[in-house]
Amino acid sequence: MVPIQIENLSYTYPSREIPTLHGINAEVSPSDFVLLTGPTGCGKTTLLRAMNGLIPHASSGTLTGSVRINDENVAFQPLAVTCQQVALLFQNPDDQLFCTLVEDEIAFGLENLCFPPEKIKERITLALEQVGLTGFEDRRIAELSGGEKQRVALASICAMQPKVLLLDEPTSHLDPRATWDILNIVKQLNTEIGITVVLTTHRVKEVAPLCNLVWLMNDGEFCLNLPKTEAFQDTSIFRNLGVEVPDTDSPPSSVHPKPSINTTPHHPLLSVKDISFCYPNSDENAVKTISCEVSRGEIIAIMGANGSGKTTLLHLIGGLLQPSSGQIIIDGKTSKRKKLHQLAGKVGIVFQNPDLLLQAETVKSEVEFGPKNLKLKPDILQTVVVDTLAQFRLTNFAEEAPYSLSRGQRQRVAVAATFSLHPDIFLLDEPTTGQDAQHLQLMMDELCDQIRQENKTLIFATHNTELTLKYADRVFVLSEGELIFDGTPYAAFSNKELLENASLAF
Amino acid sequence: MAIRSTKLESRTKILIMMVCGCLVILLDSPTALLTCFLASLVLIAISKPTLRQIRLLFIFLIFTTWGLIYSQGMFYNAFPRTVLITLVPVEFPFIGEWTGGIRIYREGLFHGIIQSLRFNTTLVIGCYIVWSTQPRDLLLALGQLRVPGALAFMVTTALHFIPVIAGEAVAVIRSQRLRGFRYLQFNLFATVRGVINSFRPILAGNIRHATNLGESVESRGFSPDTATQRTSLRTSQMDKWDYCLIALLSFCLICIIGLKVLYFCYANGIYYGSWLRGVYTFTREVL
């Protein structure tokens, strides 16, 4: 029996004319591990939703063709039946966890299926064992790390003992160590229990060694459906679509050192002096007595595991948080008593979720928002807006609504909107999340070009070693809120002990 | 007792909220409303809120009390009314002539105190439920109270997302300020537009989170139609304290309704009993 059979599947979302999926045909055998990749917006998530029955059961729109799981058409059987055969793990653990305690979360699905309490207990123990979280039953989910949360989410669907596991970019929010943990667990479920796996990702290099079948999508269609051994023989199709290719780019260890940079600048643009920060309701400091200096023109990566304090440090530099102790000096002046609007033009930040910045009706007014607040003269304002749109290749989208654009384009709009103020220090939080290689490279190339041209400073937080190696002059490595390394990327990635300590080794 | 009180069953909490909601509408006397408000404070105190929650609640209470008393004091339009302070005399050019003078009325302040006690009591009990109840317990309790599954899930999800929404709202506001926007500025039109614009990313985020969570729970077999038929790992039983509290509150509510009905009949000439004079006095003075 074939676990998954997809026949001529097409789907069009309501209010759209162009189908998001078009003529998909595929078969998956028991115990297959499928790597599903493609550019952002190509239809990967939609295909997974159609495979577990969310389309059409929880979505309107037009569906033609069929998805059969063990010969049953998922469109014709209730979701409560399908979910016992096909489980779907979502991208962001925070969006899918409903309960407060680990045990309750794992029990949730089984309770919906009316399992008796003693059977639920049994399944919880087994599921926690499968994801390596034995003993976590009574832990509060809010207190877990990002990787642990994703493992709880995985346990909550494993408890239902599905035959097919669908994973939608399950590691995009995770650091390398947590990524490795999750992928390892998925591989074990695949090989030891025989669960069929379909995993979507942009991080092809990490998943390719585990899979045996590769699906490549573009514009809602399959461009490639081949066993792994054949799929990567000619990588041009991947490259043309801007999708990452395994083992073709230089691995971190073979990267040559960049020209030396001055890590102890004489006239720093930014001085961070012994800052610590503790979140309300927390006993431990998220950032612990960090000191560093950054000069004009530098591009700096902040790396570290989930929860190591990267985002907190960016928010402290950006003035969004005030340090509990220590001080931050920007261009010779302390930022302590400054109001946020007084830092406009000095510091700009783009969050991990760029959508939080998008508040205007059009891309043009989004880019205009900052300079307008600084009361620029109309002719100068016009020049700034036109130039910024051109610099970030957004001129054609000027009159579009930001929310109508793709995720990659929205991030570029957020970057352009922040850059239009020409801040001395540009802060960028985890730019890789949900981005394909092509969009990421385009955005980073444009931003770094502008930063270098204008002699500004860019500080970005990331888990991505390749991004750091390609763009950063200097790297700060954080571990449990402490700055444990400040030096060149080459020196950082040559130090295996450091990478282990910072959970950056994959 | 204190330990027991922090673990009231979720159904009891919901019923307390419903009874208190009725009481604050029925009661008119500041003394009775103050008693209700103080009782709600006792309830939240024994649920052991964190210092941050206490601070947040205090800020809410201060602002709502001040806002209600001040606005009622100024805009009170019933009679009789006694002027306490004249803010803008009627002779004052333009504003005075246009508004007929702006004054603070004693009866308005009194009315504001009553309204703020009503509002604050429900606010405190709402916070008590949100801060002391886990989402799954609330979902279970609403199901046991025969609330339709879809409605129960919506209520639970809304509460589940309060901290997320608050966090994102702070991020949106801070990012706007970091882009030079001032929420407090002379150009009121720009301020209002900025505030409206800040709702866009917050709303979009809410929709995205709610959609993802909805799909996640549906993928795990949850259906609003069958929400009341779910089994439960944890059994939730009301014990004698829950029953006692519900019985006491229900008794109070029934008595107050009865007394109010009798007083209404007397005040409107529908029924008068001389043997009930004590009841009428009590209702007028105390309730």
mmCIF file of N, CA and C in Angstrom, chain A residues 10-94:
data_model
loop_
_atom_site.group_PDB
_atom_site.id
_atom_site.type_symbol
_atom_site.label_atom_id
_atom_site.label_comp_id
_atom_site.label_asym_id
_atom_site.label_seq_id
_atom_site.Cartn_x
_atom_site.Cartn_y
_atom_site.Cartn_z
ATOM 1 N N SER A 10 -4.624 20.478 -7.496
ATOM 2 C CA SER A 10 -4.562 21.933 -7.716
ATOM 3 C C SER A 10 -5.386 22.607 -6.635
ATOM 4 N N TYR A 11 -4.943 23.777 -6.233
ATOM 5 C CA TYR A 11 -5.704 24.498 -5.211
ATOM 6 C C TYR A 11 -5.552 26.004 -5.421
ATOM 7 N N THR A 12 -6.683 26.685 -5.351
ATOM 8 C CA THR A 12 -6.674 28.145 -5.464
ATOM 9 C C THR A 12 -7.299 28.734 -4.208
ATOM 10 N N TYR A 13 -6.553 29.618 -3.553
ATOM 11 C CA TYR A 13 -7.088 30.277 -2.352
ATOM 12 C C TYR A 13 -8.250 31.186 -2.729
ATOM 13 N N PRO A 14 -9.201 31.379 -1.806
ATOM 14 C CA PRO A 14 -10.284 32.318 -2.095
ATOM 15 C C PRO A 14 -9.704 33.707 -2.335
ATOM 16 N N SER A 15 -10.317 34.462 -3.176
ATOM 17 C CA SER A 15 -9.901 35.821 -3.559
ATOM 18 C C SER A 15 -8.612 35.853 -4.377
ATOM 19 N N ARG A 16 -8.123 34.692 -4.799
ATOM 20 C CA ARG A 16 -6.985 34.687 -5.723
ATOM 21 C C ARG A 16 -7.402 34.048 -7.031
ATOM 22 N N GLU A 17 -6.785 34.497 -8.116
ATOM 23 C CA GLU A 17 -7.136 33.924 -9.416
ATOM 24 C C GLU A 17 -6.153 32.844 -9.830
ATOM 25 N N ILE A 18 -4.885 33.053 -9.438
ATOM 26 C CA ILE A 18 -3.851 32.092 -9.840
ATOM 27 C C ILE A 18 -3.769 30.974 -8.801
ATOM 28 N N PRO A 19 -3.781 29.705 -9.254
ATOM 29 C CA PRO A 19 -3.704 28.609 -8.279
ATOM 30 C C PRO A 19 -2.355 28.578 -7.552
ATOM 31 N N THR A 20 -2.402 28.284 -6.254
ATOM 32 C CA THR A 20 -1.162 28.176 -5.477
ATOM 33 C C THR A 20 -0.525 26.810 -5.692
ATOM 34 N N LEU A 21 -1.352 25.798 -5.925
ATOM 35 C CA LEU A 21 -0.849 24.478 -6.320
ATOM 36 C C LEU A 21 -1.428 24.163 -7.685
ATOM 37 N N HIS A 22 -0.605 23.564 -8.542
ATOM 38 C CA HIS A 22 -1.101 23.335 -9.894
ATOM 39 C C HIS A 22 -0.587 21.990 -10.416
ATOM 40 N N GLY A 23 -1.493 21.046 -10.580
ATOM 41 C CA GLY A 23 -1.166 19.756 -11.209
ATOM 42 C C GLY A 23 -0.077 18.969 -10.502
ATOM 43 N N ILE A 24 -0.181 18.850 -9.193
ATOM 44 C CA ILE A 24 0.846 18.113 -8.438
ATOM 45 C C ILE A 24 0.541 16.609 -8.488
ATOM 46 N N ASN A 25 1.545 15.834 -8.868
ATOM 47 C CA ASN A 25 1.431 14.376 -8.837
ATOM 48 C C ASN A 25 2.645 13.820 -8.104
ATOM 49 N N ALA A 26 2.393 12.937 -7.151
ATOM 50 C CA ALA A 26 3.524 12.341 -6.433
ATOM 51 C C ALA A 26 3.072 11.096 -5.689
ATOM 52 N N GLU A 27 4.045 10.232 -5.417
ATOM 53 C CA GLU A 27 3.784 9.052 -4.587
ATOM 54 C C GLU A 27 4.903 8.923 -3.576
ATOM 55 N N VAL A 28 4.531 8.540 -2.379
ATOM 56 C CA VAL A 28 5.544 8.351 -1.337
ATOM 57 C C VAL A 28 5.375 6.953 -0.777
ATOM 58 N N SER A 29 6.471 6.224 -0.677
ATOM 59 C CA SER A 29 6.426 4.853 -0.150
ATOM 60 C C SER A 29 6.603 4.869 1.362
ATOM 61 N N PRO A 30 6.254 3.742 2.013
ATOM 62 C CA PRO A 30 6.448 3.696 3.467
ATOM 63 C C PRO A 30 7.918 3.939 3.816
ATOM 64 N N SER A 31 8.130 4.663 4.884
ATOM 65 C CA SER A 31 9.477 4.962 5.405
ATOM 66 C C SER A 31 10.307 5.888 4.515
ATOM 67 N N ASP A 32 9.682 6.511 3.534
ATOM 68 C CA ASP A 32 10.412 7.523 2.755
ATOM 69 C C ASP A 32 10.653 8.759 3.613
ATOM 70 N N PHE A 33 11.727 9.465 3.316
ATOM 71 C CA PHE A 33 12.005 10.754 3.950
ATOM 72 C C PHE A 33 12.139 11.752 2.803
ATOM 73 N N VAL A 34 11.132 12.611 2.681
ATOM 74 C CA VAL A 34 11.081 13.529 1.543
ATOM 75 C C VAL A 34 11.536 14.923 1.968
ATOM 76 N N LEU A 35 12.471 15.461 1.211
ATOM 77 C CA LEU A 35 12.873 16.853 1.413
ATOM 78 C C LEU A 35 12.102 17.693 0.404
ATOM 79 N N LEU A 36 11.263 18.603 0.897
ATOM 80 C CA LEU A 36 10.462 19.474 0.016
ATOM 81 C C LEU A 36 11.013 20.886 0.132
ATOM 82 N N THR A 37 11.523 21.410 -0.985
ATOM 83 C CA THR A 37 12.099 22.756 -0.942
ATOM 84 C C THR A 37 11.669 23.572 -2.158
ATOM 85 N N GLY A 38 12.010 24.835 -2.107
ATOM 86 C CA GLY A 38 11.642 25.753 -3.191
ATOM 87 C C GLY A 38 11.668 27.168 -2.659
ATOM 88 N N PRO A 39 11.584 28.152 -3.558
ATOM 89 C CA PRO A 39 11.639 29.542 -3.100
ATOM 90 C C PRO A 39 10.455 29.896 -2.198
ATOM 91 N N THR A 40 10.582 30.983 -1.435
ATOM 92 C CA THR A 40 9.486 31.446 -0.575
ATOM 93 C C THR A 40 8.231 31.678 -1.425
ATOM 94 N N GLY A 41 7.102 31.204 -0.941
ATOM 95 C CA GLY A 41 5.831 31.433 -1.639
ATOM 96 C C GLY A 41 5.580 30.480 -2.785
ATOM 97 N N CYS A 42 6.348 29.391 -2.898
ATOM 98 C CA CYS A 42 6.167 28.480 -4.044
ATOM 99 C C CYS A 42 5.021 27.499 -3.818
ATOM 100 N N GLY A 43 4.512 27.389 -2.587
ATOM 101 C CA GLY A 43 3.367 26.511 -2.326
ATOM 102 C C GLY A 43 3.679 25.328 -1.414
ATOM 103 N N LYS A 44 4.841 25.336 -0.780
ATOM 104 C CA LYS A 44 5.238 24.197 0.068
ATOM 105 C C LYS A 44 4.249 23.995 1.225
ATOM 106 N N THR A 45 3.991 25.090 1.954
ATOM 107 C CA THR A 45 3.098 24.986 3.116
ATOM 108 C C THR A 45 1.696 24.595 2.676
ATOM 109 N N THR A 46 1.238 25.148 1.562
ATOM 110 C CA THR A 46 -0.093 24.822 1.052
ATOM 111 C C THR A 46 -0.194 23.331 0.727
ATOM 112 N N LEU A 47 0.873 22.786 0.160
ATOM 113 C CA LEU A 47 0.861 21.352 -0.171
ATOM 114 C C LEU A 47 0.753 20.518 1.113
ATOM 115 N N LEU A 48 1.510 20.894 2.147
ATOM 116 C CA LEU A 48 1.424 20.150 3.413
ATOM 117 C C LEU A 48 0.012 20.245 4.000
ATOM 118 N N ARG A 49 -0.601 21.433 3.918
ATOM 119 C CA ARG A 49 -1.956 21.614 4.458
ATOM 120 C C ARG A 49 -2.976 20.772 3.683
ATOM 121 N N ALA A 50 -2.716 20.618 2.384
ATOM 122 C CA ALA A 50 -3.623 19.764 1.595
ATOM 123 C C ALA A 50 -3.406 18.291 1.950
ATOM 124 N N MET A 51 -2.161 17.957 2.312
ATOM 125 C CA MET A 51 -1.856 16.553 2.612
ATOM 126 C C MET A 51 -2.442 16.109 3.956
ATOM 127 N N ASN A 52 -2.609 17.046 4.904
ATOM 128 C CA ASN A 52 -3.185 16.597 6.182
ATOM 129 C C ASN A 52 -4.660 16.971 6.315
ATOM 130 N N GLY A 53 -5.246 17.467 5.237
ATOM 131 C CA GLY A 53 -6.692 17.679 5.216
ATOM 132 C C GLY A 53 -7.151 19.044 5.696
ATOM 133 N N LEU A 54 -6.209 19.908 6.163
ATOM 134 C CA LEU A 54 -6.626 21.272 6.553
ATOM 135 C C LEU A 54 -7.252 21.957 5.345
ATOM 136 N N ILE A 55 -6.704 21.640 4.164
ATOM 137 C CA ILE A 55 -7.373 21.998 2.910
ATOM 138 C C ILE A 55 -8.031 20.712 2.406
ATOM 139 N N PRO A 56 -9.291 20.618 2.265
ATOM 140 C CA PRO A 56 -10.293 21.683 2.238
ATOM 141 C C PRO A 56 -11.057 21.869 3.555
ATOM 142 N N HIS A 57 -10.782 21.039 4.597
ATOM 143 C CA HIS A 57 -11.658 21.066 5.776
ATOM 144 C C HIS A 57 -11.630 22.391 6.532
ATOM 145 N N ALA A 58 -10.452 23.014 6.629
ATOM 146 C CA ALA A 58 -10.378 24.255 7.399
ATOM 147 C C ALA A 58 -10.105 25.466 6.506
ATOM 148 N N SER A 59 -10.251 25.286 5.203
ATOM 149 C CA SER A 59 -10.020 26.401 4.268
ATOM 150 C C SER A 59 -11.063 26.359 3.176
ATOM 151 N N SER A 60 -11.528 27.539 2.814
ATOM 152 C CA SER A 60 -12.364 27.559 1.606
ATOM 153 C C SER A 60 -11.396 27.641 0.422
ATOM 154 N N GLY A 61 -11.875 27.890 -0.744
ATOM 155 C CA GLY A 61 -11.008 27.864 -1.924
ATOM 156 C C GLY A 61 -11.400 26.699 -2.815
ATOM 157 N N THR A 62 -10.712 26.590 -3.938
ATOM 158 C CA THR A 62 -11.072 25.566 -4.916
ATOM 159 C C THR A 62 -10.009 24.482 -4.976
ATOM 160 N N LEU A 63 -10.416 23.273 -4.640
ATOM 161 C CA LEU A 63 -9.480 22.140 -4.659
ATOM 162 C C LEU A 63 -9.922 21.149 -5.722
ATOM 163 N N THR A 64 -8.986 20.759 -6.568
ATOM 164 C CA THR A 64 -9.263 19.667 -7.513
ATOM 165 C C THR A 64 -8.150 18.636 -7.369
ATOM 166 N N GLY A 65 -8.421 17.408 -7.884
ATOM 167 C CA GLY A 65 -7.455 16.330 -7.683
ATOM 168 C C GLY A 65 -7.623 15.732 -6.301
ATOM 169 N N SER A 66 -6.670 14.909 -5.902
ATOM 170 C CA SER A 66 -6.849 14.246 -4.595
ATOM 171 C C SER A 66 -5.527 13.955 -3.898
ATOM 172 N N VAL A 67 -5.625 13.878 -2.583
ATOM 173 C CA VAL A 67 -4.520 13.357 -1.776
ATOM 174 C C VAL A 67 -5.067 12.124 -1.069
ATOM 175 N N ARG A 68 -4.436 10.981 -1.282
ATOM 176 C CA ARG A 68 -4.883 9.757 -0.635
ATOM 177 C C ARG A 68 -3.825 9.300 0.360
ATOM 178 N N ILE A 69 -4.284 9.076 1.582
ATOM 179 C CA ILE A 69 -3.400 8.524 2.601
ATOM 180 C C ILE A 69 -3.911 7.123 2.898
ATOM 181 N N ASN A 70 -3.086 6.135 2.678
ATOM 182 C CA ASN A 70 -3.502 4.728 2.816
ATOM 183 C C ASN A 70 -4.832 4.475 2.097
ATOM 184 N N ASP A 71 -4.890 4.989 0.871
ATOM 185 C CA ASP A 71 -6.045 4.797 -0.025
ATOM 186 C C ASP A 71 -7.306 5.575 0.362
ATOM 187 N N GLU A 72 -7.227 6.374 1.397
ATOM 188 C CA GLU A 72 -8.400 7.180 1.780
ATOM 189 C C GLU A 72 -8.168 8.628 1.329
ATOM 190 N N ASN A 73 -9.143 9.189 0.640
ATOM 191 C CA ASN A 73 -9.037 10.575 0.198
ATOM 192 C C ASN A 73 -9.241 11.505 1.412
ATOM 193 N N VAL A 74 -8.233 12.286 1.739
ATOM 194 C CA VAL A 74 -8.317 13.105 2.967
ATOM 195 C C VAL A 74 -9.412 14.176 2.882
ATOM 196 N N ALA A 75 -9.795 14.516 1.666
ATOM 197 C CA ALA A 75 -10.845 15.527 1.510
ATOM 198 C C ALA A 75 -12.203 14.984 1.958
ATOM 199 N N PHE A 76 -12.345 13.659 1.942
ATOM 200 C CA PHE A 76 -13.652 13.062 2.265
ATOM 201 C C PHE A 76 -13.727 12.442 3.648
ATOM 202 N N GLN A 77 -12.610 12.455 4.374
ATOM 203 C CA GLN A 77 -12.690 11.901 5.735
ATOM 204 C C GLN A 77 -12.477 13.019 6.766
ATOM 205 N N PRO A 78 -13.105 12.905 7.935
ATOM 206 C CA PRO A 78 -12.995 13.982 8.918
ATOM 207 C C PRO A 78 -11.550 14.191 9.354
ATOM 208 N N LEU A 79 -11.241 15.441 9.745
ATOM 209 C CA LEU A 79 -9.885 15.767 10.198
ATOM 210 C C LEU A 79 -9.485 14.911 11.396
ATOM 211 N N ALA A 80 -10.468 14.606 12.247
ATOM 212 C CA ALA A 80 -10.171 13.820 13.444
ATOM 213 C C ALA A 80 -9.671 12.420 13.073
ATOM 214 N N VAL A 81 -10.064 11.923 11.906
ATOM 215 C CA VAL A 81 -9.577 10.612 11.449
ATOM 216 C C VAL A 81 -8.210 10.780 10.780
ATOM 217 N N THR A 82 -8.117 11.811 9.924
ATOM 218 C CA THR A 82 -6.858 12.023 9.199
ATOM 219 C C THR A 82 -5.705 12.297 10.166
ATOM 220 N N CYS A 83 -5.999 13.042 11.242
ATOM 221 C CA CYS A 83 -4.906 13.447 12.135
ATOM 222 C C CYS A 83 -4.275 12.257 12.861
ATOM 223 N N GLN A 84 -4.955 11.104 12.855
ATOM 224 C CA GLN A 84 -4.341 9.923 13.470
ATOM 225 C C GLN A 84 -3.396 9.214 12.491
ATOM 226 N N GLN A 85 -3.496 9.605 11.211
ATOM 227 C CA GLN A 85 -2.608 9.021 10.196
ATOM 228 C C GLN A 85 -1.535 10.006 9.758
ATOM 229 N N VAL A 86 -1.919 11.284 9.671
ATOM 230 C CA VAL A 86 -0.987 12.310 9.181
ATOM 231 C C VAL A 86 -0.905 13.429 10.208
ATOM 232 N N ALA A 87 0.299 13.729 10.673
ATOM 233 C CA ALA A 87 0.459 14.810 11.651
ATOM 234 C C ALA A 87 1.267 15.934 11.019
ATOM 235 N N LEU A 88 0.934 17.158 11.405
ATOM 236 C CA LEU A 88 1.623 18.322 10.839
ATOM 237 C C LEU A 88 2.271 19.135 11.954
ATOM 238 N N LEU A 89 3.581 19.355 11.807
ATOM 239 C CA LEU A 89 4.316 20.196 12.761
ATOM 240 C C LEU A 89 4.570 21.543 12.099
ATOM 241 N N PHE A 90 4.209 22.620 12.812
ATOM 242 C CA PHE A 90 4.301 23.950 12.219
ATOM 243 C C PHE A 90 5.677 24.580 12.484
ATOM 244 N N GLN A 91 5.875 25.756 11.828
ATOM 245 C CA GLN A 91 7.175 26.414 11.851
ATOM 246 C C GLN A 91 7.541 26.947 13.239
ATOM 247 N N ASN A 92 6.621 27.719 13.817
ATOM 248 C CA ASN A 92 6.937 28.423 15.054
ATOM 249 C C ASN A 92 6.260 27.722 16.242
ATOM 250 N N PRO A 93 7.050 27.173 17.169
ATOM 251 C CA PRO A 93 6.419 26.443 18.276
ATOM 252 C C PRO A 93 5.468 27.316 19.099
ATOM 253 N N ASP A 94 5.768 28.605 19.209
ATOM 254 C CA ASP A 94 4.921 29.476 20.032
ATOM 255 C C ASP A 94 3.514 29.628 19.464
#
